[in-house]
Amino acid sequence: MPSTLLFYCRPGFENDVRQEWSGRYSEDGRWESGDGYALLHLQQTPPPEALDAANWIFARQVLSVLGQVKLGERDRLSPILALLDTLPAGQRGPWSAAWLEHPDSDAGKPLSGFCRRFTPILEKALGERGLLVDNAKAPRLHLFFTALDQAWIATTDPRHASPWPLGVPRVRMPSEAPSRSTLKLAEAFMTLVPDADDRLKPGMVGVDLGAAPGGWTYQLVARGLKVFAIDNGPMKGNMAIHPHVKHLREDGFRFRPQHPVDWLVCDMVEQPVRIAKLIADWFVQGQTRHAVFNLKLPMKKRWLEIERCFGLIEGALDEAGLRYTLSAKQLYHDREEITCYLALTRSEQARRRRR
């Protein structure tokens, strides 16, 4: 059955969404895009895992399109309700929520005020028709406005979708953090690390490679970890004097801990393949159980570089007989990079403890 998928992404990375799709699936379709989004028109139903936002690196959200609607200048509600009335019974709700969204781009941001004002009007109309229900497992309705007079109407399963509007988590900048890079690691813990509160516990030990001035170190210390901050540059603010931070002026590629640590984080500006080899070596040598790291991507052929780096990591860990999970995302606070989470499985960690 023909279907259309709508992907939200960072402006300028629409073609990377397409390359990622081509790298994952044999069937391709007709693509169209604008700043901050891409549409894929398929001739058949996509595989279920393609609709899970957590499976995508460059896509922040993935939606199943129900239709496109042209809106009047004075009456925008009636065309939306009319389109919903034409949908097959299985697609006509009820929905757990109605989100009005826009591209996260310079052209799309002026639509945010309209979306806020129009949301209660649409919710009231849907509620009167019994199309909104208090059921978190029910599908969620999305109206994606590309202009004041045009919107894509789509839906997603909230159990497999990003829980944030536009697929962008809201992260507050801590006043005591020494740099805005702290927001990347905070977002990574929210987005990539399952059960982060259980995996980041007070008393654990972490290493921050390329730590200066201390933005990522701050995130570890804030969760009660003791941190070895590795960088030839200076730490700043509280991170320069914190009792749980030991600053070592060493090369991040050469440093190794005397004893295995719980966490490794790395935001060094370096060729992605060098970072991939470094992270893989820490795991193969048994020096960490979890890692969050950035891969600074080239301007072109980003997906090919990701495949190269992931192949290197997976090949090294597979050869060592390790069981692990590897995931990645281009976070809202990333730029020309992606953030990755690599961890030994719980069974692998238990096996290591028994040695």
CSV table of C-alpha atoms in Angstrom, one decimal:
chain,number,residue,atom,x,y,z
A,1,MET,CA,0.0,0.0,0.0
A,2,PRO,CA,1.4,3.4,-0.9
A,3,SER,CA,2.5,5.5,2.1
A,4,THR,CA,4.3,8.7,2.9
A,5,LEU,CA,6.8,9.3,5.7
A,6,LEU,CA,7.6,12.7,7.1
A,7,PHE,CA,11.0,13.2,8.8
A,8,TYR,CA,12.0,16.1,11.0
A,9,CYS,CA,15.7,17.0,10.9
A,10,ARG,CA,18.3,19.7,11.3
A,11,PRO,CA,18.2,22.2,8.4
A,12,GLY,CA,20.8,21.3,5.9
A,13,PHE,CA,20.8,17.6,6.7
A,14,GLU,CA,17.7,16.6,4.6
A,15,ASN,CA,19.9,14.7,2.1
A,16,ASP,CA,21.6,12.9,5.0
A,17,VAL,CA,18.2,11.5,6.0
A,18,ARG,CA,17.8,10.2,2.5
A,19,GLN,CA,21.3,8.7,2.5
A,20,GLU,CA,20.6,7.0,5.9
A,21,TRP,CA,17.3,5.5,4.4
A,22,SER,CA,19.2,4.2,1.4
A,23,GLY,CA,21.9,2.7,3.7
A,24,ARG,CA,19.2,0.9,5.7
A,25,TYR,CA,16.5,-0.2,3.2
A,26,SER,CA,16.6,-1.5,-0.4
A,27,GLU,CA,13.4,0.1,-1.5
A,28,ASP,CA,13.5,3.8,-2.2
A,29,GLY,CA,10.8,6.2,-3.3
A,30,ARG,CA,10.2,9.7,-4.4
A,31,TRP,CA,11.7,12.3,-2.0
A,32,GLU,CA,10.9,16.0,-1.5
A,33,SER,CA,12.2,18.3,1.2
A,34,GLY,CA,12.3,21.8,2.7
A,35,ASP,CA,14.5,23.3,5.3
A,36,GLY,CA,14.3,21.0,8.3
A,37,TYR,CA,12.2,18.2,6.9
A,38,ALA,CA,12.0,15.5,4.3
A,39,LEU,CA,9.1,13.5,2.8
A,40,LEU,CA,9.4,10.0,1.3
A,41,HIS,CA,6.6,8.7,-0.9
A,42,LEU,CA,6.7,4.9,-1.0
A,43,GLN,CA,4.8,2.4,-3.0
A,44,GLN,CA,4.4,0.0,-0.1
A,45,THR,CA,4.1,0.0,3.7
A,46,PRO,CA,7.4,0.8,5.4
A,47,PRO,CA,8.9,-1.8,7.9
A,48,PRO,CA,7.8,-1.1,11.5
A,49,GLU,CA,11.3,-0.2,12.7
A,50,ALA,CA,11.4,2.6,10.2
A,51,LEU,CA,8.8,4.4,12.2
A,52,ASP,CA,10.7,4.3,15.5
A,53,ALA,CA,12.5,7.6,15.9
A,54,ALA,CA,15.1,6.1,18.2
A,55,ASN,CA,16.4,4.0,15.3
A,56,TRP,CA,17.4,7.1,13.3
A,57,ILE,CA,20.5,9.2,13.5
A,58,PHE,CA,19.6,12.2,11.4
A,59,ALA,CA,15.8,12.2,11.8
A,60,ARG,CA,14.5,13.7,15.0
A,61,GLN,CA,10.9,12.5,14.4
A,62,VAL,CA,9.3,10.1,11.9
A,63,LEU,CA,5.6,10.4,11.1
A,64,SER,CA,3.1,8.6,8.9
A,65,VAL,CA,1.4,11.1,6.7
A,66,LEU,CA,-2.4,11.0,6.5
A,67,GLY,CA,-2.8,13.9,4.0
A,68,GLN,CA,-2.0,17.4,3.0
A,69,VAL,CA,-4.4,20.3,3.5
A,70,LYS,CA,-4.7,23.8,2.0
A,71,LEU,CA,-6.0,26.3,4.5
A,72,GLY,CA,-8.0,29.4,4.0
A,73,GLU,CA,-6.9,32.7,5.2
A,74,ARG,CA,-9.8,33.2,7.6
A,75,ASP,CA,-11.0,29.6,8.3
A,76,ARG,CA,-8.2,27.2,8.9
A,77,LEU,CA,-10.1,24.8,11.1
A,78,SER,CA,-12.8,23.6,8.6
A,79,PRO,CA,-10.4,22.2,6.0
A,80,ILE,CA,-8.5,20.2,8.7
A,81,LEU,CA,-11.7,18.7,10.1
A,82,ALA,CA,-12.9,18.0,6.5
A,83,LEU,CA,-9.8,16.1,5.7
A,84,LEU,CA,-10.0,14.1,8.9
A,85,ASP,CA,-13.6,13.1,8.1
A,86,THR,CA,-12.4,11.6,4.8
A,87,LEU,CA,-9.9,9.3,6.4
A,88,PRO,CA,-10.6,5.5,6.7
A,89,ALA,CA,-12.0,4.4,10.0
A,90,GLY,CA,-8.7,3.0,11.3
A,91,GLN,CA,-6.9,6.4,10.7
A,92,ARG,CA,-9.6,8.7,12.0
A,93,GLY,CA,-8.5,8.7,15.7
A,94,PRO,CA,-9.1,8.9,18.5
A,95,TRP,CA,-5.7,10.4,19.4
A,96,SER,CA,-3.9,10.9,22.6
A,97,ALA,CA,-2.9,14.4,21.7
A,98,ALA,CA,-2.7,16.9,18.9
A,99,TRP,CA,0.6,18.6,18.3
A,100,LEU,CA,0.9,21.6,16.0
A,101,GLU,CA,4.5,21.9,14.7
A,102,HIS,CA,6.7,23.7,12.2
A,103,PRO,CA,10.2,23.2,10.7
A,104,ASP,CA,13.0,24.0,13.0
A,105,SER,CA,14.4,26.5,10.6
A,106,ASP,CA,14.6,30.3,10.1
A,107,ALA,CA,11.6,30.1,7.8
A,108,GLY,CA,9.6,27.8,10.1
A,109,LYS,CA,10.2,29.6,13.4
A,110,PRO,CA,7.8,32.5,12.7
A,111,LEU,CA,5.0,29.9,12.6
A,112,SER,CA,5.5,29.0,16.3
A,113,GLY,CA,3.3,31.7,17.6
A,114,PHE,CA,0.4,30.7,15.3
A,115,CYS,CA,0.8,27.0,16.3
A,116,ARG,CA,0.5,28.0,20.0
A,117,ARG,CA,-2.6,30.1,19.4
A,118,PHE,CA,-4.3,27.6,17.1
A,119,THR,CA,-3.6,24.5,19.3
A,120,PRO,CA,-6.5,25.0,21.8
A,121,ILE,CA,-8.9,25.8,19.0
A,122,LEU,CA,-8.1,22.5,17.3
A,123,GLU,CA,-8.1,20.6,20.6
A,124,LYS,CA,-11.6,21.9,21.4
A,125,ALA,CA,-12.9,20.9,18.0
A,126,LEU,CA,-11.4,17.4,18.3
A,127,GLY,CA,-12.6,17.0,21.8
A,128,GLU,CA,-16.2,17.8,20.9
A,129,ARG,CA,-16.0,15.1,18.2
A,130,GLY,CA,-14.6,12.5,20.7
A,131,LEU,CA,-11.3,12.4,18.8
A,132,LEU,CA,-9.1,13.1,21.8
A,133,VAL,CA,-8.8,10.5,24.6
A,134,ASP,CA,-6.9,10.2,27.8
A,135,ASN,CA,-4.8,7.2,26.7
A,136,ALA,CA,-1.1,7.5,26.4
A,137,LYS,CA,-0.9,4.5,24.1
A,138,ALA,CA,-3.3,6.0,21.5
A,139,PRO,CA,-1.8,7.4,18.3
A,140,ARG,CA,-0.7,11.1,18.4
A,141,LEU,CA,-2.0,13.5,15.8
A,142,HIS,CA,0.6,16.0,14.3
A,143,LEU,CA,-0.1,19.0,12.1
A,144,PHE,CA,3.1,20.1,10.5
A,145,PHE,CA,2.7,23.6,9.1
A,146,THR,CA,5.1,24.6,6.3
A,147,ALA,CA,3.2,27.9,5.8
A,148,LEU,CA,0.2,29.5,7.3
A,149,ASP,CA,-1.9,28.2,4.5
A,150,GLN,CA,-0.5,24.7,4.2
A,151,ALA,CA,0.0,21.7,6.6
A,152,TRP,CA,0.8,18.0,6.5
A,153,ILE,CA,-1.5,16.0,8.7
A,154,ALA,CA,0.3,13.0,10.2
A,155,THR,CA,0.3,10.5,13.0
A,156,THR,CA,2.7,8.5,15.1
A,157,ASP,CA,2.7,5.9,17.9
A,158,PRO,CA,4.0,7.8,21.0
A,159,ARG,CA,5.6,4.6,22.3
A,160,HIS,CA,8.0,4.7,19.4
A,161,ALA,CA,8.2,8.5,18.8
A,162,SER,CA,10.2,11.3,20.2
A,163,PRO,CA,8.3,12.6,23.3
A,164,TRP,CA,9.2,16.2,22.5
A,165,PRO,CA,7.6,18.6,20.1
A,166,LEU,CA,9.7,19.0,16.9
A,167,GLY,CA,11.7,16.1,18.3
A,168,VAL,CA,13.7,18.6,20.3
A,169,PRO,CA,14.2,18.1,24.1
A,170,ARG,CA,14.3,21.1,26.3
A,171,VAL,CA,17.5,21.4,28.2
A,172,ARG,CA,18.3,24.2,30.6
A,173,MET,CA,21.7,25.7,30.7
A,174,PRO,CA,23.1,25.3,34.2
A,175,SER,CA,24.5,28.6,35.5
A,176,GLU,CA,27.5,26.9,37.1
A,177,ALA,CA,28.6,24.9,34.0
A,178,PRO,CA,31.7,26.4,32.3
A,179,SER,CA,30.6,26.0,28.7
A,180,ARG,CA,27.5,25.4,26.6
A,181,SER,CA,28.9,22.1,25.4
A,182,THR,CA,27.4,20.7,28.7
A,183,LEU,CA,24.0,20.8,26.9
A,184,LYS,CA,25.2,18.1,24.4
A,185,LEU,CA,25.9,15.6,27.1
A,186,ALA,CA,22.8,16.5,29.1
A,187,GLU,CA,20.8,15.9,25.9
A,188,ALA,CA,22.7,12.6,25.2
A,189,PHE,CA,21.7,11.3,28.6
A,190,MET,CA,18.1,12.2,28.0
A,191,THR,CA,18.0,10.8,24.4
A,192,LEU,CA,20.5,8.0,24.0
A,193,VAL,CA,21.0,6.4,27.4
A,194,PRO,CA,18.2,4.2,28.6
A,195,ASP,CA,17.4,4.3,32.3
A,196,ALA,CA,20.1,6.9,32.7
A,197,ASP,CA,19.4,7.4,36.4
A,198,ASP,CA,20.2,3.7,37.0
A,199,ARG,CA,23.4,3.8,34.8
A,200,LEU,CA,24.8,7.0,36.3
A,201,LYS,CA,25.0,6.6,40.0
A,202,PRO,CA,26.9,8.5,42.7
A,203,GLY,CA,30.2,7.0,43.5
A,204,MET,CA,30.9,5.8,40.0
A,205,VAL,CA,34.1,6.8,38.2
A,206,GLY,CA,34.3,8.5,34.9
A,207,VAL,CA,36.9,9.8,32.5
A,208,ASP,CA,36.4,12.9,30.3
A,209,LEU,CA,38.8,13.0,27.3
A,210,GLY,CA,39.3,16.5,25.9
A,211,ALA,CA,37.6,17.8,29.1
A,212,ALA,CA,38.6,21.5,29.1
A,213,PRO,CA,37.0,23.8,30.0
A,214,GLY,CA,34.7,21.2,31.8
A,215,GLY,CA,31.2,21.2,30.2
A,216,TRP,CA,31.0,17.5,30.0
A,217,THR,CA,32.8,16.9,33.3
A,218,TYR,CA,30.1,19.1,34.9
A,219,GLN,CA,27.4,16.7,33.8
A,220,LEU,CA,29.2,13.7,35.3
A,221,VAL,CA,29.9,15.5,38.6
A,222,ALA,CA,26.3,16.7,38.8
A,223,ARG,CA,25.3,13.1,39.0
A,224,GLY,CA,27.7,12.3,41.7
A,225,LEU,CA,30.5,10.7,39.7
A,226,LYS,CA,34.2,11.1,40.4
A,227,VAL,CA,35.9,12.3,37.2
A,228,PHE,CA,39.4,12.2,35.7
A,229,ALA,CA,39.4,15.2,33.4
A,230,ILE,CA,42.0,14.7,30.7
A,231,ASP,CA,43.2,17.8,28.8
A,232,ASN,CA,46.3,19.9,28.3
A,233,GLY,CA,44.1,22.9,28.5
A,234,PRO,CA,42.8,24.5,31.7
A,235,MET,CA,39.5,23.7,33.4
A,236,LYS,CA,37.3,26.6,34.4
A,237,GLY,CA,35.0,27.7,37.2
A,238,ASN,CA,34.0,25.1,39.7
A,239,MET,CA,35.4,22.3,37.5
A,240,ALA,CA,38.9,23.6,38.2
A,241,ILE,CA,38.5,23.2,42.0
A,242,HIS,CA,35.8,20.6,42.5
A,243,PRO,CA,36.9,17.9,45.0
A,244,HIS,CA,35.5,15.1,42.7
A,245,VAL,CA,37.5,16.3,39.7
A,246,LYS,CA,41.1,15.3,39.1
A,247,HIS,CA,42.5,17.3,36.2
A,248,LEU,CA,45.4,15.5,34.4
A,249,ARG,CA,47.2,17.5,31.7
A,250,GLU,CA,47.7,14.6,29.4
A,251,ASP,CA,47.1,13.6,25.8
A,252,GLY,CA,43.5,12.1,25.5
A,253,PHE,CA,44.7,9.5,23.0
A,254,ARG,CA,47.4,8.2,25.3
A,255,PHE,CA,45.8,8.3,28.7
A,256,ARG,CA,44.6,5.1,30.2
A,257,PRO,CA,43.3,4.6,33.8
A,258,GLN,CA,45.0,2.5,36.3
A,259,HIS,CA,41.8,0.7,37.0
A,260,PRO,CA,38.6,0.2,34.8
A,261,VAL,CA,36.1,3.0,35.1
A,262,ASP,CA,32.3,3.1,34.7
A,263,TRP,CA,32.0,5.9,32.2
A,264,LEU,CA,34.1,7.3,29.4
A,265,VAL,CA,33.0,10.6,27.6
A,266,CYS,CA,34.8,12.2,24.8
A,267,ASP,CA,34.2,15.4,22.8
A,268,MET,CA,37.6,15.9,21.2
A,269,VAL,CA,37.9,17.7,17.8
A,270,GLU,CA,39.6,15.0,15.8
A,271,GLN,CA,39.0,12.8,12.7
A,272,PRO,CA,36.0,10.5,13.4
A,273,VAL,CA,37.9,7.3,12.5
A,274,ARG,CA,40.6,8.2,15.2
A,275,ILE,CA,37.9,8.6,17.8
A,276,ALA,CA,36.2,5.4,16.7
A,277,LYS,CA,39.5,3.5,17.1
A,278,LEU,CA,40.1,5.1,20.5
A,279,ILE,CA,36.7,4.2,21.9
A,280,ALA,CA,36.9,0.7,20.6
A,281,ASP,CA,40.3,0.2,22.2
A,282,TRP,CA,38.9,1.3,25.6
A,283,PHE,CA,36.2,-1.4,25.4
A,284,VAL,CA,38.4,-4.2,24.1
A,285,GLN,CA,41.0,-3.5,26.8
A,286,GLY,CA,38.3,-3.7,29.4
A,287,GLN,CA,38.8,-0.1,30.6
A,288,THR,CA,35.1,1.1,30.6
A,289,ARG,CA,31.6,-0.1,30.6
A,290,HIS,CA,29.8,2.9,29.1
A,291,ALA,CA,30.8,5.6,26.7
A,292,VAL,CA,29.3,8.7,25.1
A,293,PHE,CA,31.4,10.3,22.4
A,294,ASN,CA,31.1,12.6,19.4
A,295,LEU,CA,32.1,12.0,15.8
A,296,LYS,CA,32.8,15.2,13.9
A,297,LEU,CA,31.6,14.4,10.4
A,298,PRO,CA,32.9,15.6,7.1
A,299,MET,CA,30.9,18.1,5.0
A,300,LYS,CA,30.2,15.4,2.4
A,301,LYS,CA,29.4,11.7,2.5
A,302,ARG,CA,28.5,11.8,6.2
A,303,TRP,CA,26.5,8.5,6.2
A,304,LEU,CA,29.5,6.7,4.6
A,305,GLU,CA,31.8,8.0,7.3
A,306,ILE,CA,29.3,6.8,10.0
A,307,GLU,CA,29.2,3.4,8.4
A,308,ARG,CA,33.0,3.3,8.3
A,309,CYS,CA,33.3,4.3,12.0
A,310,PHE,CA,30.6,2.0,13.2
A,311,GLY,CA,32.1,-0.9,11.2
A,312,LEU,CA,35.4,-0.3,12.9
A,313,ILE,CA,33.9,-0.3,16.4
A,314,GLU,CA,31.6,-3.3,15.8
A,315,GLY,CA,34.4,-5.3,14.1
A,316,ALA,CA,36.8,-4.7,17.1
A,317,LEU,CA,34.2,-5.6,19.7
A,318,ASP,CA,32.9,-8.6,17.8
A,319,GLU,CA,36.4,-9.9,17.4
A,320,ALA,CA,36.9,-9.5,21.2
A,321,GLY,CA,33.7,-11.5,21.8
A,322,LEU,CA,32.0,-8.6,23.6
A,323,ARG,CA,28.2,-8.1,23.8
A,324,TYR,CA,27.2,-4.5,23.4
A,325,THR,CA,24.7,-1.9,22.2
A,326,LEU,CA,25.6,1.0,20.0
A,327,SER,CA,23.3,3.9,19.1
A,328,ALA,CA,23.7,7.4,17.8
A,329,LYS,CA,21.8,10.6,17.2
A,330,GLN,CA,22.4,14.0,15.7
A,331,LEU,CA,21.3,15.9,18.8
A,332,TYR,CA,19.7,19.3,18.7
A,333,HIS,CA,22.8,20.7,20.4
A,334,ASP,CA,25.1,19.0,17.8
A,335,ARG,CA,26.4,20.8,14.7
A,336,GLU,CA,28.5,19.0,12.1
A,337,GLU,CA,28.6,15.9,14.3
A,338,ILE,CA,26.7,13.1,15.9
A,339,THR,CA,26.7,11.8,19.4
A,340,CYS,CA,27.1,8.1,20.1
A,341,TYR,CA,26.4,5.8,23.1
A,342,LEU,CA,28.2,2.5,23.4
A,343,ALA,CA,27.7,0.2,26.3
A,344,LEU,CA,28.3,-3.4,27.3
A,345,THR,CA,25.1,-5.3,27.8
A,346,ARG,CA,24.1,-6.2,31.4
A,347,SER,CA,24.9,-9.8,30.7
A,348,GLU,CA,28.4,-8.9,29.4
A,349,GLN,CA,29.0,-6.7,32.5
A,350,ALA,CA,27.9,-9.6,34.8
A,351,ARG,CA,30.2,-12.0,32.9
A,352,ARG,CA,33.2,-9.6,33.4
A,353,ARG,CA,32.5,-9.4,37.1
A,354,ARG,CA,32.6,-13.1,37.4
A,355,ARG,CA,36.1,-13.4,35.9
